[in-house]
Amino acid sequence: MIRLVPAFAITALLSACATPSLLLLDGETDAATGQPARTGAVAVIDETTGSDRALIDQANSRSRLGSGTIRPRVVDPAQLSAEERALIDGLPAQVKSFTLYFLEDSTDLAPGSDEVLRALFAEIAGRPGADVQIIGHTDTLGAPDDNDRLSLERARQIREVLVARGLDAASTRAAGRGERDLLVATDDAVREGRNRRVEVLVR
């Protein structure tokens, strides 16, 4: 017997054939970088022994899940069957992440933020009833309590911008993480622009 353990992936189990198969989809483009997002992986585990039978981590690959060796093969997305395409089209939209950066010790956005904001506004507008989570961060310069306060102020500022653009206030939450979740690991009291940020997750 086979048990599937998914990790950071959207998968579709297709059981129309006598032998079930698994289709691992490609990740969406990261809105902040414009680069393909990291594809997740699926571990196939033997339920009797608990040992791993395979790790499927190649985007747009199909794997037969019979009793023999599992060999993923790449498939052309354009060649998917109508049934497979309908299944994929029916999946919930993936979470989109947007990152906005800030000037030092400030709630002022860094140069270049307008493009990210436009993409963020468009994503929310295209998702009626979107749920939006806003998380503020700082670098390690300054006292931890001050950074907690600053990170929350940054998150709240972005929330106010989104609500002013028509986002339902009840569908969004702002939180501050201070210097606890650094994007770039640094020592204490270090200026790092990539850590002075707000992450916006749109579901």
XYZ file of C-alpha atoms in Angstrom:
203
model
C 0.000 0.000 0.000
C 1.228 3.521 -0.817
C 0.857 6.663 1.249
C 1.506 10.124 -0.214
C 3.086 12.838 1.890
C 2.947 16.217 0.113
C 5.305 19.064 0.967
C 4.937 22.562 -0.507
C 3.266 21.386 -3.693
C -0.028 21.292 -5.511
C -0.656 17.798 -6.748
C -3.426 16.054 -8.589
C -4.145 12.364 -8.142
C -5.587 10.960 -11.347
C -7.229 7.595 -10.925
C -9.018 7.096 -14.233
C -6.466 4.447 -15.175
C -6.165 1.060 -13.532
C -2.912 2.237 -11.959
C -3.250 5.604 -10.229
C -0.862 8.344 -11.236
C 0.320 11.599 -9.753
C 0.840 14.864 -11.618
C 3.130 17.412 -9.954
C 2.356 20.911 -11.187
C 4.751 23.752 -11.823
C 4.992 26.595 -9.307
C 3.573 30.001 -10.180
C 5.756 33.014 -10.889
C 6.890 34.886 -7.788
C 5.224 38.289 -7.964
C 8.114 40.089 -6.290
C 10.958 38.711 -8.434
C 9.226 37.690 -11.650
C 11.047 34.355 -11.437
C 9.397 30.910 -11.322
C 8.490 29.944 -7.781
C 10.098 26.874 -6.256
C 8.148 23.733 -7.067
C 7.214 21.546 -4.127
C 7.762 17.846 -3.714
C 5.811 14.697 -2.884
C 7.274 11.787 -0.955
C 5.856 8.346 -1.766
C 6.108 6.142 1.327
C 5.562 2.423 1.682
C 2.835 2.192 4.315
C 3.928 -1.290 5.378
C 7.613 -0.570 6.012
C 7.538 3.213 6.419
C 10.453 3.568 4.017
C 10.596 6.118 1.202
C 9.859 4.688 -2.208
C 10.407 7.880 -4.166
C 10.681 11.646 -3.927
C 8.891 13.371 -6.785
C 10.154 16.927 -7.145
C 10.274 17.688 -10.857
C 7.711 20.186 -12.109
C 5.216 19.016 -14.730
C 6.010 15.358 -14.176
C 3.702 12.348 -14.050
C 4.407 9.228 -12.025
C 2.661 5.860 -12.029
C 2.082 4.700 -8.460
C 1.960 0.962 -8.962
C 3.930 -1.691 -7.108
C 6.998 -1.387 -9.324
C 9.693 1.260 -9.522
C 8.309 4.794 -9.609
C 9.825 6.696 -12.533
C 8.593 10.290 -12.980
C 8.487 11.505 -16.570
C 8.143 15.070 -17.781
C 4.890 15.956 -19.524
C 4.124 18.898 -21.786
C 1.386 20.989 -20.092
C -0.106 21.638 -23.529
C -0.673 17.897 -23.973
C -2.738 17.354 -20.821
C -6.091 15.676 -21.304
C -9.355 17.583 -20.968
C -10.011 15.756 -17.687
C -6.635 16.752 -16.286
C -7.029 20.355 -17.419
C -10.477 20.568 -15.840
C -9.074 19.215 -12.580
C -6.248 21.768 -12.585
C -8.585 24.626 -13.476
C -10.770 23.679 -10.518
C -7.949 23.980 -7.998
C -7.970 27.012 -5.689
C -5.695 29.821 -6.778
C -2.264 29.573 -5.235
C -1.188 32.010 -2.548
C 0.651 34.987 -4.047
C 3.393 36.717 -2.076
C 4.479 40.341 -2.489
C 7.397 42.013 -0.705
C 7.739 45.748 -0.108
C 10.940 47.273 1.267
C 11.388 50.291 3.532
C 13.904 53.000 4.293
C 15.948 52.681 7.462
C 14.100 53.337 10.743
C 11.070 54.496 8.760
C 7.655 53.603 7.417
C 8.586 55.193 4.075
C 8.672 52.761 1.180
C 11.960 52.252 -0.625
C 12.320 53.397 -4.252
C 10.919 50.925 -6.737
C 7.879 49.997 -4.643
C 5.314 51.365 -7.102
C 5.624 48.404 -9.457
C 5.097 45.915 -6.632
C 2.097 47.883 -5.372
C 0.524 47.889 -8.834
C 0.933 44.121 -9.092
C -0.486 43.716 -5.582
C -3.526 45.882 -6.363
C -4.165 43.914 -9.560
C -3.920 40.558 -7.773
C -6.400 41.594 -5.076
C -8.780 43.061 -7.657
C -8.732 39.758 -9.531
C -9.659 37.734 -6.443
C -13.126 38.651 -5.169
C -13.246 37.990 -1.434
C -9.458 37.791 -1.186
C -7.964 37.129 2.230
C -4.847 39.240 2.777
C -2.213 38.754 5.465
C 0.328 41.554 6.003
C 3.492 40.908 8.023
C 6.020 43.599 8.889
C 9.728 43.042 9.569
C 12.849 45.024 10.475
C 16.590 44.583 10.405
C 18.545 44.135 13.635
C 19.468 47.781 14.065
C 17.841 49.184 17.207
C 16.206 47.730 20.301
C 13.989 44.645 19.849
C 10.952 46.376 21.382
C 11.370 49.331 19.033
C 11.677 46.973 16.086
C 8.506 45.151 17.101
C 6.681 48.462 17.102
C 8.197 49.612 13.801
C 7.403 46.355 12.027
C 3.764 46.589 13.087
C 3.584 50.219 11.960
C 4.899 49.209 8.539
C 2.334 46.428 8.225
C -0.500 48.691 9.324
C 0.529 51.339 6.829
C 0.308 48.879 3.937
C -3.034 47.658 5.268
C -4.350 51.230 5.242
C -3.180 51.654 1.655
C -5.014 48.487 0.595
C -8.207 49.375 2.464
C -8.135 52.815 0.845
C -8.033 51.022 -2.529
C -11.203 49.123 -1.678
C -10.026 46.020 0.162
C -12.536 44.891 2.789
C -10.963 45.750 6.146
C -12.443 42.582 7.655
C -10.536 40.394 5.188
C -7.058 41.610 6.063
C -4.785 41.337 9.098
C -1.588 43.175 9.956
C 1.108 41.794 12.235
C 4.645 42.764 13.161
C 7.488 40.293 13.634
C 10.231 42.758 14.437
C 13.663 41.268 13.808
C 12.638 37.651 14.495
C 12.209 36.495 10.879
C 15.201 37.857 9.009
C 15.295 37.342 5.272
C 19.071 37.760 5.421
C 20.748 36.446 8.563
C 22.905 39.092 10.264
C 24.455 39.841 13.615
C 22.772 42.276 15.985
C 22.819 46.010 15.182
C 23.359 45.481 11.440
C 21.732 47.592 8.714
C 20.225 45.332 6.046
C 17.709 46.734 3.581
C 16.379 43.343 2.557
C 15.213 42.724 6.122
C 13.298 46.027 6.301
C 10.223 44.725 4.580
C 6.522 43.928 4.602
C 5.311 40.637 3.172
C 1.776 40.532 1.787
C 0.149 37.123 1.257
C -2.958 37.082 -0.933
C -5.251 34.051 -0.762
